[in-house]
PDB file of C-alpha atoms in Angstrom:
ATOM      1  CA  MET A  21      19.452  40.439  -7.718  1.00  0.00           C
ATOM      2  CA  LEU A  22      19.645  38.243 -10.815  1.00  0.00           C
ATOM      3  CA  LEU A  23      21.634  35.651  -8.910  1.00  0.00           C
ATOM      4  CA  THR A  24      18.978  35.606  -6.174  1.00  0.00           C
ATOM      5  CA  LEU A  25      16.206  35.088  -8.733  1.00  0.00           C
ATOM      6  CA  LEU A  26      18.131  32.268 -10.381  1.00  0.00           C
ATOM      7  CA  PHE A  27      18.681  30.609  -6.999  1.00  0.00           C
ATOM      8  CA  VAL A  28      14.979  30.873  -6.101  1.00  0.00           C
ATOM      9  CA  PHE A  29      13.942  29.543  -9.524  1.00  0.00           C
ATOM     10  CA  TYR A  30      16.372  26.625  -9.208  1.00  0.00           C
ATOM     11  CA  ASN A  31      15.019  25.718  -5.744  1.00  0.00           C
ATOM     12  CA  VAL A  32      11.425  25.873  -6.973  1.00  0.00           C
ATOM     13  CA  GLN A  33      12.254  23.667  -9.968  1.00  0.00           C
ATOM     14  CA  ALA A  34      14.082  21.198  -7.709  1.00  0.00           C
ATOM     15  CA  GLN A  35      11.045  20.995  -5.419  1.00  0.00           C
ATOM     16  CA  TYR A  36       8.762  20.257  -8.358  1.00  0.00           C
ATOM     17  CA  TYR A  37      11.209  17.683  -9.712  1.00  0.00           C
ATOM     18  CA  TYR A  38      11.270  15.864  -6.380  1.00  0.00           C
ATOM     19  CA  ASN A  39       7.494  15.973  -5.795  1.00  0.00           C
ATOM     20  CA  ASP A  40       6.435  15.391  -9.392  1.00  0.00           C
ATOM     21  CA  ILE A  41       9.115  13.042 -10.705  1.00  0.00           C
ATOM     22  CA  ALA A  42      11.299  11.417  -8.042  1.00  0.00           C
ATOM     23  CA  ALA A  43       8.584  10.748  -5.451  1.00  0.00           C
ATOM     24  CA  LEU A  44       6.159   9.602  -8.171  1.00  0.00           C
ATOM     25  CA  ASN A  45       8.713   7.145  -9.593  1.00  0.00           C
ATOM     26  CA  GLU A  46       9.386   5.751  -6.123  1.00  0.00           C
ATOM     27  CA  SER A  47       5.651   5.440  -5.443  1.00  0.00           C
ATOM     28  CA  ASN A  48       5.190   3.520  -8.703  1.00  0.00           C
ATOM     29  CA  LYS A  49       8.049   1.161  -7.746  1.00  0.00           C
ATOM     30  CA  ILE A  50       6.504   0.434  -4.323  1.00  0.00           C
ATOM     31  CA  TYR A  51       3.137  -0.198  -5.986  1.00  0.00           C
ATOM     32  CA  LEU A  52       4.705  -2.655  -8.445  1.00  0.00           C
ATOM     33  CA  THR A  53       6.390  -4.520  -5.596  1.00  0.00           C
ATOM     34  CA  LEU A  54       3.078  -4.897  -3.765  1.00  0.00           C
ATOM     35  CA  LYS A  55       1.244  -5.937  -6.943  1.00  0.00           C
ATOM     36  CA  LYS A  56       3.878  -8.451  -8.133  1.00  0.00           C
ATOM     37  CA  ASN A  57       3.916 -10.099  -4.715  1.00  0.00           C
ATOM     38  CA  ASN A  58       0.089 -10.245  -4.635  1.00  0.00           C
ATOM     39  CA  ILE A  59      -0.068  -8.232  -1.420  1.00  0.00           C
ATOM     40  CA  GLN A  60      -3.613  -7.046  -0.854  1.00  0.00           C
ATOM     41  CA  GLN A  61      -3.326  -5.379   2.544  1.00  0.00           C
ATOM     42  CA  VAL A  62      -0.649  -3.500   4.474  1.00  0.00           C
ATOM     43  CA  SER A  63      -1.064  -2.331   8.051  1.00  0.00           C
ATOM     44  CA  ALA A  64       1.319  -0.666  10.454  1.00  0.00           C
ATOM     45  CA  THR A  65       1.660  -0.089  14.160  1.00  0.00           C
ATOM     46  CA  SER A  66       3.460   2.894  15.623  1.00  0.00           C
ATOM     47  CA  MET A  67       5.554   2.180  18.687  1.00  0.00           C
ATOM     48  CA  GLN A  68       6.652   4.515  21.460  1.00  0.00           C
ATOM     49  CA  SER A  69      10.243   4.605  22.730  1.00  0.00           C
ATOM     50  CA  ASP A  70       9.275   2.133  25.499  1.00  0.00           C
ATOM     51  CA  ASN A  71       7.944  -0.335  22.868  1.00  0.00           C
ATOM     52  CA  THR A  72       4.276   0.243  23.689  1.00  0.00           C
ATOM     53  CA  PRO A  73       1.884   0.854  20.792  1.00  0.00           C
ATOM     54  CA  THR A  74       0.980   4.466  20.038  1.00  0.00           C
ATOM     55  CA  THR A  75      -2.603   5.046  21.133  1.00  0.00           C
ATOM     56  CA  GLY A  76      -4.994   6.041  18.373  1.00  0.00           C
ATOM     57  CA  PHE A  77      -2.649   5.317  15.457  1.00  0.00           C
ATOM     58  CA  VAL A  78      -4.161   3.442  12.505  1.00  0.00           C
ATOM     59  CA  TYR A  79      -2.555   2.744   9.111  1.00  0.00           C
ATOM     60  CA  LEU A  80      -4.275   0.541   6.574  1.00  0.00           C
ATOM     61  CA  LYS A  81      -3.555   0.201   2.840  1.00  0.00           C
ATOM     62  CA  LEU A  82      -5.805  -1.993   0.670  1.00  0.00           C
ATOM     63  CA  LEU A  83      -5.231  -3.052  -2.947  1.00  0.00           C
ATOM     64  CA  LYS A  84      -8.551  -3.578  -4.735  1.00  0.00           C
ATOM     65  CA  ASN A  85      -9.877  -4.377  -8.234  1.00  0.00           C
ATOM     66  CA  ASN A  86      -6.843  -6.420  -9.281  1.00  0.00           C
ATOM     67  CA  ALA A  87      -4.621  -3.767  -7.690  1.00  0.00           C
ATOM     68  CA  SER A  88      -5.895  -0.986  -9.968  1.00  0.00           C
ATOM     69  CA  VAL A  89      -7.179   0.916  -6.916  1.00  0.00           C
ATOM     70  CA  VAL A  90      -5.233   1.407  -3.701  1.00  0.00           C
ATOM     71  CA  THR A  91      -6.849   2.991  -0.651  1.00  0.00           C
ATOM     72  CA  THR A  92      -4.919   4.212   2.371  1.00  0.00           C
ATOM     73  CA  HIS A  93      -6.539   5.164   5.674  1.00  0.00           C
ATOM     74  CA  ILE A  94      -4.550   6.887   8.425  1.00  0.00           C
ATOM     75  CA  GLU A  95      -5.758   8.004  11.862  1.00  0.00           C
ATOM     76  CA  LEU A  96      -3.855   9.847  14.582  1.00  0.00           C
ATOM     77  CA  GLU A  97      -4.840  10.199  18.224  1.00  0.00           C
ATOM     78  CA  THR A  98      -4.630  13.972  17.836  1.00  0.00           C
ATOM     79  CA  GLY A  99      -7.740  13.728  15.666  1.00  0.00           C
ATOM     80  CA  GLY A 100      -6.212  13.812  12.216  1.00  0.00           C
ATOM     81  CA  THR A 101      -7.723  11.392   9.718  1.00  0.00           C
ATOM     82  CA  SER A 102      -6.674  10.994   6.104  1.00  0.00           C
ATOM     83  CA  ASP A 103      -8.171   8.868   3.343  1.00  0.00           C
ATOM     84  CA  GLU A 104      -6.365   8.502   0.027  1.00  0.00           C
ATOM     85  CA  THR A 105      -7.456   6.658  -3.100  1.00  0.00           C
ATOM     86  CA  ASP A 106      -4.900   5.979  -5.828  1.00  0.00           C
ATOM     87  CA  THR A 107      -5.872   4.738  -9.285  1.00  0.00           C
ATOM     88  CA  TYR A 108      -3.381   2.886 -11.482  1.00  0.00           C
ATOM     89  CA  SER A 109      -3.397   2.137 -15.194  1.00  0.00           C
ATOM     90  CA  ASN A 110      -0.688   0.133 -16.971  1.00  0.00           C
ATOM     91  CA  ASP A 111       1.121  -0.083 -13.607  1.00  0.00           C
ATOM     92  CA  LEU A 112       1.425   3.723 -13.326  1.00  0.00           C
ATOM     93  CA  LEU A 113      -0.339   6.069 -10.920  1.00  0.00           C
ATOM     94  CA  VAL A 114      -2.830   8.131 -12.930  1.00  0.00           C
ATOM     95  CA  LYS A 115      -4.924   9.723 -10.170  1.00  0.00           C
ATOM     96  CA  SER A 116      -4.591  10.303  -6.460  1.00  0.00           C
ATOM     97  CA  SER A 117      -7.428  11.664  -4.315  1.00  0.00           C
ATOM     98  CA  ASP A 118      -6.800  12.640  -0.709  1.00  0.00           C
ATOM     99  CA  SER A 119      -9.147  14.099   1.865  1.00  0.00           C
ATOM    100  CA  ALA A 120      -8.216  15.259   5.320  1.00  0.00           C
ATOM    101  CA  ASP A 121      -9.836  17.804   7.647  1.00  0.00           C
ATOM    102  CA  ASN A 122     -11.993  19.676   5.092  1.00  0.00           C
ATOM    103  CA  VAL A 123      -9.231  19.715   2.464  1.00  0.00           C
ATOM    104  CA  SER A 124      -9.583  17.649  -0.699  1.00  0.00           C
ATOM    105  CA  THR A 125      -6.679  17.201  -3.111  1.00  0.00           C
ATOM    106  CA  ILE A 126      -6.847  15.481  -6.492  1.00  0.00           C
ATOM    107  CA  VAL A 127      -3.642  14.897  -8.454  1.00  0.00           C
ATOM    108  CA  GLU A 128      -3.725  13.610 -12.023  1.00  0.00           C
ATOM    109  CA  TYR A 129      -0.670  12.252 -13.834  1.00  0.00           C
ATOM    110  CA  ALA A 130      -0.037  11.822 -17.575  1.00  0.00           C
ATOM    111  CA  TYR A 131       2.738   9.770 -19.163  1.00  0.00           C
ATOM    112  CA  ASP A 132       4.263   9.322 -22.600  1.00  0.00           C
ATOM    113  CA  SER A 133       4.379   5.897 -24.300  1.00  0.00           C
ATOM    114  CA  THR A 134       7.591   4.974 -22.452  1.00  0.00           C
ATOM    115  CA  GLY A 135       6.229   5.826 -18.981  1.00  0.00           C
ATOM    116  CA  ASN A 136       7.951   9.189 -18.554  1.00  0.00           C
ATOM    117  CA  THR A 137       5.883  11.838 -16.783  1.00  0.00           C
ATOM    118  CA  LEU A 138       4.422  14.430 -19.139  1.00  0.00           C
ATOM    119  CA  PHE A 139       2.557  16.544 -16.595  1.00  0.00           C
ATOM    120  CA  VAL A 140       1.099  16.594 -13.108  1.00  0.00           C
ATOM    121  CA  GLN A 141      -2.069  18.559 -12.320  1.00  0.00           C
ATOM    122  CA  THR A 142      -3.060  19.220  -8.713  1.00  0.00           C
ATOM    123  CA  GLN A 143      -6.450  20.552  -7.632  1.00  0.00           C
ATOM    124  CA  THR A 144      -6.999  21.510  -3.990  1.00  0.00           C
ATOM    125  CA  ASP A 145     -10.273  22.525  -2.372  1.00  0.00           C
ATOM    126  CA  ASP A 146     -10.414  23.788   1.204  1.00  0.00           C
ATOM    127  CA  THR A 147     -14.013  24.087   2.429  1.00  0.00           C
ATOM    128  CA  THR A 148     -12.991  25.687   5.728  1.00  0.00           C
ATOM    129  CA  MET A 149     -11.229  28.608   4.044  1.00  0.00           C
ATOM    130  CA  ASN A 150     -13.452  28.457   0.938  1.00  0.00           C
ATOM    131  CA  THR A 151     -10.457  28.286  -1.420  1.00  0.00           C
ATOM    132  CA  HIS A 152      -9.741  26.428  -4.636  1.00  0.00           C
ATOM    133  CA  SER A 153      -6.441  26.136  -6.491  1.00  0.00           C
ATOM    134  CA  THR A 154      -5.124  24.279  -9.520  1.00  0.00           C
ATOM    135  CA  GLU A 155      -1.454  23.759 -10.403  1.00  0.00           C
ATOM    136  CA  LEU A 156      -0.047  22.289 -13.574  1.00  0.00           C
ATOM    137  CA  HIS A 157       3.583  21.137 -13.765  1.00  0.00           C
TER     138      HIS A 157
END
């Protein structure tokens, strides 16, 4: 039983490490690459296996306000639409707001003076199910 609990705890911690640390670090690196190369817009096209464009797919990322705000808009033919706004300070992501299909998620990040992540707070509101949750890692 103790071994099972340790295994579950380890997996949960690994998930948080990946989502809160590894993915965040990679996201900050991609942002810096876009900013340093003065890229202000990124778009993408999805292609089918026969090289025809996927109908209804839209991907658009815009860097605004001297790259301190990054917005990403995604649409899928199946009806899913997502809008995300990321706010950067000192070249680090400090806030991410995402809304898709009646679910709003706000993630706030805090760093120490050397840029290491101190904590990540996630707030999710689902108006369809009338639920609210807050997580702090």
